[in-house]
Amino acid sequence: MSIILNKVNYVYSAGTAYEIQALKNVNLKIEDGEFIGVIGHTGSGKSTLIQHLNGLMRATSGGIYYNGEDIYDKDYDMRGLRSKVGLVFQYPEHQLFETTIFDDVCFGPLNQGLSKKEAGVRAFEALNCVGLSEELYYQSPFDLSGGQKRRVAIAGVLAMKPEMIILDEPTAGLDPKGRDEILDQIAKMHKERGITVVLVSHSMEDVAKYVGRIIVMNQGEVMFDDTPNGVFRHYRELEAVGLAAPAVTYLLHELSERGLPVGTEATTVETAKKEILKMLASLEKR
Amino acid sequence: MGIIKARKLVHEYIRRDEEGNVESIQTALDRVDLDVKAGEFIAILGHNGSGKSTLAKHINAILEPGEGSLWVDGYDVSDDANIWNVRQSAGMVFQNPDNQIIASVVEEDVGFGPENIGVPTDEIWQRVEDSLRAVGMLKYRTHSPNKLSGGQKQRVAIAGVMAMQPKCIVLDEPTAMLDPNGRKEVLKAVHKLNKEKGVTILLITHYMEEVVDADKVYVMDKGRVVMQGTPREIFSKVDELKSYRLDVPQITLLAHELRREGLAIPEGVLTRAELMEAIERICQSY
C-alpha cells in the first residue's frame, strides 16, 4: 500500500505569458503509515504537490499510482480516492457551515452514501479522536475558539475514514498551546490508527519534533527527502531557499565550530539537551 | 504623556437575541492599563481569545471603549471628533496581506491612503518612494501585488500604512501566514522603521522568537494584562507563561531545561550567543 509519483510535472497557465512550472519531475514514494513533513517557502510547489495526491489537480505529465493503480486511468474511481486521501486545507474552519458541530462532521460520511446512523457513529468517533468534549457536540461550531473550530474541521475529514490525511498548515494562527494540542492529537491519531499523515508546515521546530521524514520542496522540485536530522544537516542550503533549521541545531553547530566535542545532529530541545549533557559528561571524565 | 495610554479600559461583546434582549456578555478587555512611550517597540502576547486583537482595534478607534479611557497621541478615542486624528496617529496592519491590498500596482496601493486625505500629488509620490524604500520594496514599485510573495505583500501593506506618516503602527499577527523568510523580512522592516524613523510599534504575535528584541512585553489573559516586563524578565518565567497557553523561544527552553539539570545557566537566556557563552564557560571550568 503506497502512493507513487512518477516523473510528475505540472504547468500553470500553459502556453500563456504567465506559464509557470509548479512541479518539475517529481518522483516520490509514500508508504503506508508514514508521518511526513513537507516544507518549502511560499510558491515552492507544496500546495500543488499535495493537491495531486488526492487527484484534485491533474499532472500535466507523469503518473500517480495509489496502491498500484493508476489514478489517471479512465476507469479509476477518483471519488473513491478522495475519500481515501483526506485533505485538510489551510484555515479549514472557514469551511464549517452546519448549525451544530455534530451535523457538520456528519456531512462528509453522508455524502459518501452512508446512512444517518452510520454517519453519526463516524462523527462520534472522529470528534472523540480530535479530543473535543462531548458537551460541545450540539453547539454551533461558530461559538468555538479558533483551535476548537480547527479540530472540528479536521474531524470532518477524519469521519470519512481516510487511509491518509494531508494537512496544509494546520497550526497557522493558533497560540503555542493550541499548536501543541493539534499536533499532539495528530501524532496520537497516527500512532493509534496507523493512518498515513502528510503535514505541510512553515514551522521547522514542529516538523522536527513530530515527523519521521521530511520532503523539502524548492522551485517545484524535491530538494531533500530524508529524516529530520538528515535534512537539517543541510541548514546552509536550506537558508539559501528561504528555510532554516531549528534554532537548537544552529546552536549545536556553533558549539562544534568553537571546537567543543558536541554532536550536531539533534533537531529538538529534548535531543539537543542530551547532546550537550553527553558532551559535558565526556569533558568531566578527562 | 506617552503616545498610548489606557486606564481601566473595558470592552464587552454583548450578544442580543432577535428582540434585542441581552443573551450573553463576554468581557474581552477587563480594566487594562497600558503606557507606551513614543519610539518604543512593544510586543503583546496572549492565547487565542485573550483580548489582544480587541485591544488593537481600540488603539485604531475601530472599537470604542465600554468603560475606562484610552488616549492615542493625546487624543481621547471616546470623542467622535477625534476619530480621524486617532487613525492618522496609529496605523494598523492585519494578519492577511491579501485583505489589505486593493490596487493593481504596488505604488498605487501605497499611494491610496495619502491620496484619500488630499495630500498634494508631488508629496504623495515622495511618500510612496520613502515608504517603499523603508520596507525594502522600492524595486517592486511597478509590479502587480498579486505576483508578490506573502512577506513582500505584507511589507507593501506596511508601506501603505507608513505613507500616512503615523506615529505608531499596530501590527496584529502580521507574520501568521508567512514562511520563515517572509517572517524574517517583515520583522526586519518593522524594526528598521522603529529604529530609523522612530515609529512606535505594537506587535501582536504568537511567535515567541519575534518578541526577543522588543523593549517591553505585555502578556494578556482573559482580557487582562497579567505580565509585563522586558523580554528577559518575561521569558525567565517559563512555567507562568505556559499557564497562559504560551511558550518561550526554543533556545530559552533549552537553557531552562539545562538549568534544571543543574548546569550554571542563568534564567531568561534569549539568544544563541548568550547560551553558547554560558555553555562555553561551563566547559572551561572543567
Coordinates of C-alpha atoms in Angstrom, one line a residue:
Chain A
M1 CA 0.0 0.0 0.0
S2 CA 1.5 3.3 -1.1
I3 CA 1.4 6.3 -3.3
I4 CA 3.9 6.5 -6.0
L5 CA 4.6 9.7 -8.0
N6 CA 6.5 9.0 -11.2
K7 CA 8.0 12.0 -13.1
V8 CA 5.2 14.3 -12.2
N9 CA 5.1 17.7 -13.9
Y10 CA 2.6 20.4 -13.5
V11 CA 2.4 23.6 -15.5
Y12 CA 0.1 26.5 -14.6
S13 CA -1.3 28.6 -17.5
A14 CA 0.5 26.6 -20.1
G15 CA 1.0 28.4 -23.4
T16 CA 0.4 31.9 -21.9
A17 CA 2.8 34.6 -20.8
Y18 CA 2.2 33.6 -17.2
E19 CA 3.3 30.0 -17.7
I20 CA 4.9 28.6 -14.5
Q21 CA 6.1 25.1 -14.0
A22 CA 4.9 24.4 -10.4
L23 CA 6.2 20.8 -10.3
K24 CA 9.3 19.5 -12.1
N25 CA 9.9 15.9 -12.5
V26 CA 8.7 14.9 -9.0
N27 CA 9.4 11.3 -8.0
L28 CA 8.2 10.2 -4.6
K29 CA 7.0 7.1 -2.8
I30 CA 4.9 7.4 0.3
E31 CA 4.5 4.2 2.3
D32 CA 1.6 3.2 4.4
G33 CA 1.7 4.6 8.0
E34 CA 4.4 7.2 7.4
F35 CA 4.4 10.6 9.1
I36 CA 5.8 13.0 6.6
G37 CA 6.5 16.7 6.8
V38 CA 6.5 18.9 3.7
I39 CA 8.4 22.2 3.9
G40 CA 9.3 24.9 1.4
H41 CA 8.9 28.6 1.0
T42 CA 5.7 30.2 -0.3
G43 CA 5.4 29.3 -4.0
S44 CA 7.8 26.3 -3.8
G45 CA 5.1 23.9 -5.0
K46 CA 4.0 22.4 -1.7
S47 CA 0.3 23.0 -2.1
T48 CA 0.4 22.0 -5.8
L49 CA 2.1 18.8 -4.7
I50 CA -0.4 17.8 -2.1
Q51 CA -3.4 18.6 -4.3
H52 CA -2.1 16.0 -6.7
L53 CA -2.1 13.3 -4.0
N54 CA -5.9 13.1 -3.9
G55 CA -6.5 13.9 -7.6
L56 CA -7.7 17.5 -7.1
M57 CA -5.1 18.6 -9.6
R58 CA -4.1 16.6 -12.6
A59 CA -0.5 16.3 -13.6
T60 CA 0.5 17.8 -16.9
S61 CA 2.6 14.8 -17.4
G62 CA 3.8 11.8 -15.4
G63 CA 1.9 9.2 -13.4
I64 CA 0.5 8.7 -9.9
Y65 CA -0.3 5.3 -8.6
Y66 CA -2.3 4.7 -5.5
N67 CA -1.9 1.1 -4.1
G68 CA -0.6 0.1 -7.5
E69 CA -3.5 1.5 -9.5
D70 CA -3.0 4.4 -12.0
I71 CA -5.3 7.2 -10.8
Y72 CA -5.4 8.7 -14.3
D73 CA -6.8 5.5 -15.8
K74 CA -10.2 6.4 -17.3
D75 CA -11.9 3.7 -15.2
Y76 CA -10.3 4.7 -12.0
D77 CA -12.7 5.7 -9.1
M78 CA -11.5 9.2 -8.4
R79 CA -14.3 9.9 -6.0
G80 CA -13.2 6.8 -4.0
L81 CA -9.6 8.1 -4.0
R82 CA -10.8 11.4 -2.5
S83 CA -12.4 9.6 0.5
K84 CA -9.2 7.5 0.9
V85 CA -6.9 10.5 0.9
G86 CA -8.4 13.3 3.1
L87 CA -7.2 16.8 2.5
V88 CA -7.5 19.5 5.2
F89 CA -6.9 22.9 3.7
Q90 CA -5.4 26.0 5.3
Y91 CA -7.8 27.7 7.7
P92 CA -10.3 24.8 7.4
E93 CA -12.6 26.4 10.0
H94 CA -13.7 28.8 7.2
Q95 CA -15.4 25.8 5.7
L96 CA -17.6 25.0 8.7
F97 CA -21.3 25.7 7.8
E98 CA -23.7 23.5 9.7
T99 CA -25.8 24.6 12.7
T100 CA -24.3 22.1 15.0
I101 CA -20.8 20.6 15.3
F102 CA -22.2 17.1 15.0
D103 CA -24.1 17.8 11.8
D104 CA -21.0 19.4 10.3
V105 CA -18.9 16.4 10.9
C106 CA -21.7 14.1 9.5
F107 CA -21.7 15.9 6.2
G108 CA -18.8 14.0 4.7
P109 CA -19.9 10.5 5.6
L110 CA -23.5 11.3 4.4
N111 CA -22.1 12.4 1.1
Q112 CA -20.2 9.2 0.9
G113 CA -23.6 7.5 0.9
L114 CA -23.6 6.2 4.4
S115 CA -26.9 6.0 6.4
K116 CA -27.6 8.6 9.0
K117 CA -26.9 6.2 11.8
E118 CA -23.5 5.1 10.3
A119 CA -22.6 8.7 9.7
G120 CA -23.4 9.5 13.3
V121 CA -21.2 6.7 14.5
R122 CA -18.4 8.0 12.3
A123 CA -18.9 11.6 13.5
F124 CA -18.8 10.5 17.1
E125 CA -15.5 8.6 16.6
A126 CA -13.9 11.4 14.7
L127 CA -14.8 14.1 17.3
N128 CA -13.6 11.8 20.0
C129 CA -10.4 11.4 18.1
V130 CA -9.6 15.1 17.9
G131 CA -10.3 15.4 21.6
L132 CA -13.4 17.6 21.6
S133 CA -15.5 17.2 24.7
E134 CA -19.0 15.8 24.3
E135 CA -21.0 18.6 25.7
L136 CA -20.0 20.7 22.8
Y137 CA -21.3 18.3 20.1
Y138 CA -24.7 20.0 19.6
Q139 CA -23.5 23.6 19.9
S140 CA -22.9 25.8 16.9
P141 CA -19.4 25.5 15.5
F142 CA -19.2 29.2 15.3
D143 CA -19.2 29.7 19.1
L144 CA -15.9 27.8 19.5
S145 CA -12.4 29.1 19.8
G146 CA -10.0 29.1 16.8
G147 CA -8.3 25.9 17.9
Q148 CA -11.5 24.1 18.6
K149 CA -13.0 25.1 15.3
R150 CA -10.0 23.7 13.6
R151 CA -10.4 20.4 15.3
V152 CA -14.0 20.2 14.2
A153 CA -12.8 20.8 10.6
I154 CA -10.2 18.1 11.0
A155 CA -12.8 15.7 12.4
G156 CA -15.0 16.4 9.4
V157 CA -12.2 14.9 7.2
L158 CA -11.4 12.0 9.6
A159 CA -15.1 11.0 9.7
M160 CA -14.7 9.9 6.1
K161 CA -12.2 7.3 7.4
P162 CA -9.3 8.2 5.0
E163 CA -6.3 5.9 4.8
M164 CA -4.2 9.0 4.5
I165 CA -4.7 12.6 5.8
I166 CA -2.9 15.6 4.4
L167 CA -2.9 18.8 6.5
D168 CA -1.9 22.1 5.0
E169 CA -0.5 24.2 7.8
P170 CA -3.0 23.0 10.5
T171 CA -1.5 25.3 13.2
A172 CA -1.3 28.7 11.3
G173 CA -2.7 31.4 13.5
L174 CA -3.0 29.3 16.7
D175 CA -1.4 30.2 20.0
P176 CA 1.5 28.0 21.2
K177 CA -0.6 25.7 23.4
G178 CA -3.2 25.3 20.6
R179 CA -0.4 24.4 18.2
D180 CA 0.9 21.7 20.5
E181 CA -2.6 20.3 21.2
I182 CA -3.4 19.9 17.5
L183 CA -0.1 18.4 16.6
D184 CA -0.2 16.0 19.7
Q185 CA -3.6 15.0 18.6
I186 CA -2.4 14.3 15.0
A187 CA 0.6 12.3 16.3
K188 CA -1.7 10.2 18.5
M189 CA -4.0 9.6 15.6
H190 CA -1.1 8.5 13.5
K191 CA 0.1 6.1 16.3
E192 CA -3.2 4.6 17.3
R193 CA -4.9 4.4 13.9
G194 CA -1.9 3.8 11.8
I195 CA -3.1 6.5 9.4
T196 CA -0.6 8.0 7.0
V197 CA -0.1 11.7 7.7
V198 CA 1.4 14.4 5.5
L199 CA 1.9 17.6 7.3
V200 CA 2.7 20.8 5.4
S201 CA 4.3 23.4 7.8
H202 CA 6.3 26.6 8.0
S203 CA 7.5 25.7 11.5
M204 CA 10.8 23.8 11.3
E205 CA 10.6 23.2 15.1
D206 CA 7.2 21.5 14.8
V207 CA 8.3 19.4 11.8
A208 CA 11.5 18.3 13.6
K209 CA 9.5 17.3 16.7
Y210 CA 6.8 15.2 15.1
V211 CA 7.6 13.7 11.7
G212 CA 9.8 10.8 10.6
R213 CA 10.6 12.1 7.2
I214 CA 10.8 15.5 5.6
I215 CA 10.3 16.4 2.0
V216 CA 11.8 19.8 1.1
M217 CA 10.3 21.5 -2.0
N218 CA 12.1 24.2 -3.9
Q219 CA 11.0 25.7 -7.2
G220 CA 8.8 22.8 -7.9
E221 CA 11.5 20.2 -7.3
V222 CA 12.1 17.8 -4.4
M223 CA 15.3 19.3 -2.9
F224 CA 15.8 16.9 0.0
D225 CA 13.9 13.8 1.1
D226 CA 15.3 12.4 4.3
T227 CA 14.9 12.1 8.1
P228 CA 14.7 15.4 10.1
N229 CA 18.4 15.0 11.2
G230 CA 19.4 14.3 7.6
V231 CA 17.6 17.3 6.2
F232 CA 18.5 19.9 8.8
R233 CA 22.2 18.8 8.4
H234 CA 21.9 20.9 5.2
Y235 CA 21.0 24.1 7.1
R236 CA 23.1 26.3 4.9
E237 CA 21.4 25.1 1.7
L238 CA 18.0 25.4 3.4
E239 CA 18.7 29.0 4.3
A240 CA 19.6 29.8 0.7
V241 CA 16.0 28.7 -0.3
G242 CA 14.2 30.7 2.5
L243 CA 14.1 28.0 5.1
A244 CA 16.0 27.3 8.2
A245 CA 16.9 24.6 10.7
P246 CA 15.5 24.6 14.2
A247 CA 17.3 27.1 16.5
V248 CA 18.9 24.4 18.6
T249 CA 20.5 22.8 15.6
Y250 CA 22.3 26.1 14.9
L251 CA 23.4 26.3 18.5
L252 CA 25.0 22.8 18.3
H253 CA 26.8 23.6 15.0
E254 CA 28.2 26.8 16.6
L255 CA 29.4 25.0 19.7
S256 CA 31.1 22.4 17.4
E257 CA 32.7 25.2 15.4
R258 CA 34.2 26.6 18.6
G259 CA 35.9 23.2 19.0
L260 CA 33.6 21.7 21.5
P261 CA 33.1 17.9 21.1
V262 CA 29.4 18.0 20.6
G263 CA 27.1 16.1 18.2
T264 CA 25.3 18.4 15.8
E265 CA 22.5 16.2 14.5
A266 CA 19.8 17.0 17.1
T267 CA 16.8 19.0 16.0
T268 CA 14.6 19.2 19.1
V269 CA 15.1 20.6 22.5
E270 CA 15.0 17.2 24.1
T271 CA 17.7 15.7 21.9
A272 CA 19.9 18.8 21.9
K273 CA 19.8 18.7 25.7
K274 CA 21.0 15.1 25.6
E275 CA 23.9 16.0 23.3
I276 CA 25.0 18.9 25.5
L277 CA 24.8 16.8 28.7
K278 CA 26.7 14.0 26.9
M279 CA 29.4 16.4 25.9
L280 CA 29.8 17.7 29.4
A281 CA 30.0 14.2 30.8
S282 CA 32.8 13.4 28.4
L283 CA 34.7 16.5 29.4
E284 CA 34.3 15.7 33.0
K285 CA 35.9 12.3 32.6
R286 CA 39.1 13.8 31.1
Chain B
M1 CA 2.1 61.7 28.4
G2 CA 3.1 58.7 26.4
I3 CA 1.8 58.0 22.9
I4 CA -0.7 55.4 24.0
K5 CA -2.2 55.5 27.4
A6 CA -5.1 53.3 28.7
R7 CA -6.7 53.5 32.0
K8 CA -9.1 50.8 33.2
L9 CA -10.1 50.1 29.6
V10 CA -13.1 47.7 29.4
H11 CA -14.7 46.2 26.3
E12 CA -17.7 43.9 26.3
Y13 CA -19.0 42.0 23.4
I14 CA -22.8 41.9 24.0
R15 CA -24.9 39.4 22.1
R16 CA -28.6 40.1 21.8
D17 CA -31.4 37.9 20.6
E18 CA -33.9 39.0 17.9
E19 CA -35.9 41.1 20.4
G20 CA -32.8 42.9 21.5
N21 CA -32.6 41.3 24.9
V22 CA -29.1 40.6 26.1
E23 CA -28.2 37.0 25.6
S24 CA -24.6 36.9 26.8
I25 CA -21.8 39.3 27.7
Q26 CA -18.2 38.5 27.0
T27 CA -15.7 40.7 28.6
A28 CA -12.8 41.0 26.1
L29 CA -10.9 43.7 27.9
D30 CA -11.0 43.9 31.6
R31 CA -9.6 47.1 33.1
V32 CA -6.5 47.3 31.0
D33 CA -3.8 49.8 31.9
L34 CA -1.2 50.5 29.2
D35 CA 1.6 53.1 28.9
V36 CA 3.6 53.3 25.8
K37 CA 6.2 55.9 25.2
A38 CA 6.9 57.3 21.8
G39 CA 9.5 55.3 19.9
E40 CA 9.1 52.1 21.9
F41 CA 8.8 48.7 20.5
I42 CA 6.1 46.9 22.3
A43 CA 5.1 43.2 21.9
I44 CA 1.8 41.8 23.1
L45 CA 1.4 38.1 23.7
G46 CA -1.6 36.1 24.6
H47 CA -3.5 33.0 23.6
N48 CA -6.4 33.0 21.1
G49 CA -9.2 34.9 22.6
S50 CA -7.2 36.7 25.3
G51 CA -8.2 40.1 24.1
K52 CA -5.1 41.2 22.1
S53 CA -6.9 42.0 18.9
T54 CA -9.7 43.8 20.7
L55 CA -7.1 46.0 22.3
A56 CA -5.5 46.7 18.9
K57 CA -8.8 47.7 17.5
H58 CA -9.3 50.2 20.2
I59 CA -6.0 51.9 19.5
N60 CA -7.2 52.4 15.9
A61 CA -10.6 53.6 17.0
I62 CA -12.3 50.7 15.2
L63 CA -13.9 49.8 18.5
E64 CA -15.0 52.2 21.2
P65 CA -14.2 51.7 24.9
G66 CA -17.1 50.4 27.0
E67 CA -15.6 51.9 30.2
G68 CA -12.3 53.5 31.1
S69 CA -10.3 55.7 28.8
L70 CA -7.8 55.5 26.1
W71 CA -5.6 58.2 24.7
V72 CA -3.7 57.9 21.5
D73 CA -1.2 60.6 20.8
G74 CA -3.1 62.8 23.3
Y75 CA -6.4 62.3 21.6
D76 CA -9.2 60.7 23.6
V77 CA -10.6 57.9 21.4
S78 CA -14.1 58.1 23.0
D79 CA -14.6 61.5 21.5
D80 CA -16.1 61.0 18.0
A81 CA -14.4 64.3 16.9
N82 CA -11.0 62.7 17.3
I83 CA -11.5 59.5 15.3
W84 CA -9.6 60.7 12.2
N85 CA -6.8 62.1 14.2
V86 CA -6.5 58.9 16.1
R87 CA -6.5 56.8 12.9
Q88 CA -3.9 59.0 11.4
S89 CA -1.7 58.7 14.5
A90 CA -2.0 54.9 14.7
G91 CA -1.9 52.9 11.6
M92 CA -2.9 49.2 11.6
V93 CA -1.6 46.1 9.7
F94 CA -3.6 42.9 9.8
Q95 CA -2.8 39.2 9.5
N96 CA -3.8 38.5 5.9
P97 CA -1.9 40.6 3.4
D98 CA -4.4 39.8 0.7
N99 CA -7.2 41.6 2.6
Q100 CA -5.3 44.8 2.7
I101 CA -4.1 45.4 -0.8
I102 CA -6.5 47.0 -3.2
A103 CA -4.7 48.4 -6.2
S104 CA -3.3 46.6 -9.1
V105 CA 0.2 48.2 -9.0
V106 CA 2.3 48.3 -5.8
E107 CA 3.0 52.1 -5.9
E108 CA -0.7 52.9 -6.4
D109 CA -1.6 50.8 -3.4
V110 CA 0.9 52.6 -1.2
G111 CA -0.4 56.0 -2.5
F112 CA -4.0 55.2 -1.9
G113 CA -4.1 56.4 1.7
P114 CA -2.4 59.8 1.3
E115 CA -4.4 60.4 -1.9
N116 CA -7.6 59.8 0.2
I117 CA -6.7 62.5 2.7
G118 CA -5.8 65.0 0.0
V119 CA -2.1 65.1 0.1
P120 CA -0.6 67.1 -2.9
T121 CA 0.5 64.8 -5.8
D122 CA 4.2 65.6 -5.6
E123 CA 4.2 64.8 -1.9
I124 CA 2.2 61.5 -2.5
W125 CA 5.0 60.3 -4.8
Q126 CA 7.6 61.3 -2.3
R127 CA 5.9 59.5 0.5
V128 CA 5.3 56.4 -1.7
E129 CA 9.0 56.3 -2.6
D130 CA 10.1 56.8 1.1
S131 CA 7.8 54.2 2.4
L132 CA 8.7 51.6 -0.2
R133 CA 12.3 52.2 0.4
A134 CA 11.9 51.9 4.2
V135 CA 10.4 48.4 3.8
G136 CA 12.9 47.4 1.1
M137 CA 10.3 47.1 -1.7
L138 CA 11.2 50.1 -3.8
K139 CA 12.3 47.9 -6.8
Y140 CA 8.9 46.3 -6.9
R141 CA 7.0 49.7 -7.2
T142 CA 5.6 49.0 -10.7
H143 CA 4.9 45.3 -10.0
S144 CA 1.5 43.8 -9.6
P145 CA 0.9 42.9 -5.9
N146 CA -0.6 39.5 -6.6
K147 CA 2.7 38.3 -8.1
L148 CA 4.5 39.0 -4.8
S149 CA 5.2 36.5 -2.0
G150 CA 3.4 36.8 1.3
G151 CA 6.2 38.6 3.0
Q152 CA 6.5 41.0 0.2
K153 CA 2.8 41.7 0.2
Q154 CA 2.8 42.3 3.9
R155 CA 5.7 44.8 3.5
V156 CA 3.7 46.6 0.9
A157 CA 0.8 46.8 3.3
I158 CA 3.2 48.2 5.9
A159 CA 4.4 50.8 3.4
G160 CA 0.8 51.7 2.8
V161 CA 0.4 52.5 6.4
M162 CA 3.8 54.3 6.5
A163 CA 2.7 56.6 3.7
M164 CA 0.1 58.0 6.1
Q165 CA 3.0 59.0 8.3
P166 CA 1.6 57.6 11.5
K167 CA 3.5 58.0 14.8
C168 CA 2.5 54.5 15.8
I169 CA 1.8 51.2 13.9
V170 CA -0.2 48.4 15.4
L171 CA 0.6 45.0 13.8
D172 CA -1.9 42.3 14.5
E173 CA -0.2 38.9 13.9
P174 CA 1.4 40.2 10.6
T175 CA 3.5 37.0 10.2
A176 CA 1.0 34.3 11.0
M177 CA 0.5 33.4 7.3
L178 CA 4.1 33.7 6.2
D179 CA 7.0 31.3 5.7
P180 CA 10.2 31.7 7.7
N181 CA 11.9 34.0 5.2
G182 CA 8.7 36.1 4.9
R183 CA 8.6 36.4 8.7
K184 CA 12.2 37.5 8.8
E185 CA 11.7 40.1 6.1
V186 CA 8.7 41.6 7.8
L187 CA 10.3 41.7 11.2
K188 CA 13.4 43.3 9.8
A189 CA 11.3 46.0 8.1
V190 CA 9.4 46.7 11.3
H191 CA 12.5 47.0 13.4
K192 CA 14.0 49.3 10.8
L193 CA 11.0 51.7 10.9
N194 CA 11.2 51.7 14.7
K195 CA 14.9 52.5 14.8
E196 CA 15.4 54.8 11.8
K197 CA 12.1 56.6 11.7
G198 CA 11.3 56.4 15.4
V199 CA 7.8 54.9 14.7
T200 CA 6.3 53.4 17.8
I201 CA 5.5 49.7 17.2
L202 CA 2.9 47.5 18.9
L203 CA 3.5 44.0 17.6
I204 CA 0.9 41.3 18.4
T205 CA 2.2 37.8 17.7
H206 CA 2.1 34.1 18.6
Y207 CA 5.8 33.6 17.7
M208 CA 7.8 33.9 20.8
E209 CA 11.0 34.4 18.8
E210 CA 9.7 37.7 17.4
V211 CA 9.4 39.2 20.8
V212 CA 13.1 38.8 21.9
D213 CA 14.1 42.3 20.6
A214 CA 11.2 44.2 21.9
D215 CA 11.7 46.9 24.5
K216 CA 8.7 45.7 26.6
V217 CA 6.3 42.8 26.5
Y218 CA 2.8 42.6 27.7
V219 CA 1.1 39.3 28.3
M220 CA -2.7 39.1 28.1
D221 CA -5.1 36.5 29.5
K222 CA -8.9 36.8 29.8
G223 CA -8.8 40.4 28.8
R224 CA -6.3 41.4 31.4
V225 CA -2.7 42.3 31.3
V226 CA -1.2 39.6 33.5
M227 CA 2.5 40.0 32.9
Q228 CA 4.6 42.9 31.8
G229 CA 8.4 43.5 31.6
T230 CA 11.4 43.2 29.3
P231 CA 11.6 40.1 27.2
R232 CA 14.2 38.7 29.6
E233 CA 12.0 39.2 32.6
I234 CA 9.1 37.6 30.8
F235 CA 10.9 34.7 29.4
S236 CA 12.6 33.8 32.6
K237 CA 9.1 32.7 33.9
V238 CA 8.7 29.7 31.7
D239 CA 6.1 27.9 33.8
E240 CA 4.0 31.0 34.3
L241 CA 4.0 31.6 30.5
K242 CA 2.9 28.0 29.9
S243 CA 0.0 28.5 32.3
Y244 CA -1.2 31.2 29.9
R245 CA -1.0 28.8 27.0
L246 CA 2.2 30.5 25.8
D247 CA 5.7 29.3 25.3
V248 CA 9.2 30.5 25.2
P249 CA 11.7 30.6 22.3
Q250 CA 13.3 27.2 21.7
I251 CA 16.7 28.5 22.9
T252 CA 15.2 29.8 26.1
L253 CA 13.5 26.5 26.7
L254 CA 16.7 24.6 26.1
A255 CA 18.6 26.8 28.5
H256 CA 15.8 26.3 31.1
E257 CA 16.0 22.5 30.7
L258 CA 19.7 22.5 31.1
R259 CA 19.4 24.7 34.1
R260 CA 17.0 22.2 35.6
E261 CA 19.7 19.5 35.1
G262 CA 21.9 21.6 37.4
L263 CA 24.0 23.5 35.0
A264 CA 25.1 27.0 35.8
I265 CA 23.0 28.7 33.2
P266 CA 21.1 32.0 34.0
E267 CA 17.3 32.1 33.7
G268 CA 15.9 34.1 30.7
V269 CA 18.5 33.4 28.1
L270 CA 17.2 34.9 24.9
T271 CA 19.8 34.3 22.2
R272 CA 22.0 31.6 20.8
A273 CA 25.1 33.7 21.6
E274 CA 24.1 34.0 25.3
L275 CA 23.5 30.3 25.6
M276 CA 26.7 29.5 23.8
E277 CA 28.7 31.7 26.1
A278 CA 27.1 30.1 29.2
I279 CA 27.9 26.6 27.9
E280 CA 31.5 27.6 27.0
R281 CA 32.0 29.0 30.4
I282 CA 30.9 25.7 31.9
C283 CA 33.2 23.7 29.6
Q284 CA 36.2 25.9 30.6
S285 CA 35.6 25.2 34.3
Y286 CA 36.2 21.5 33.7

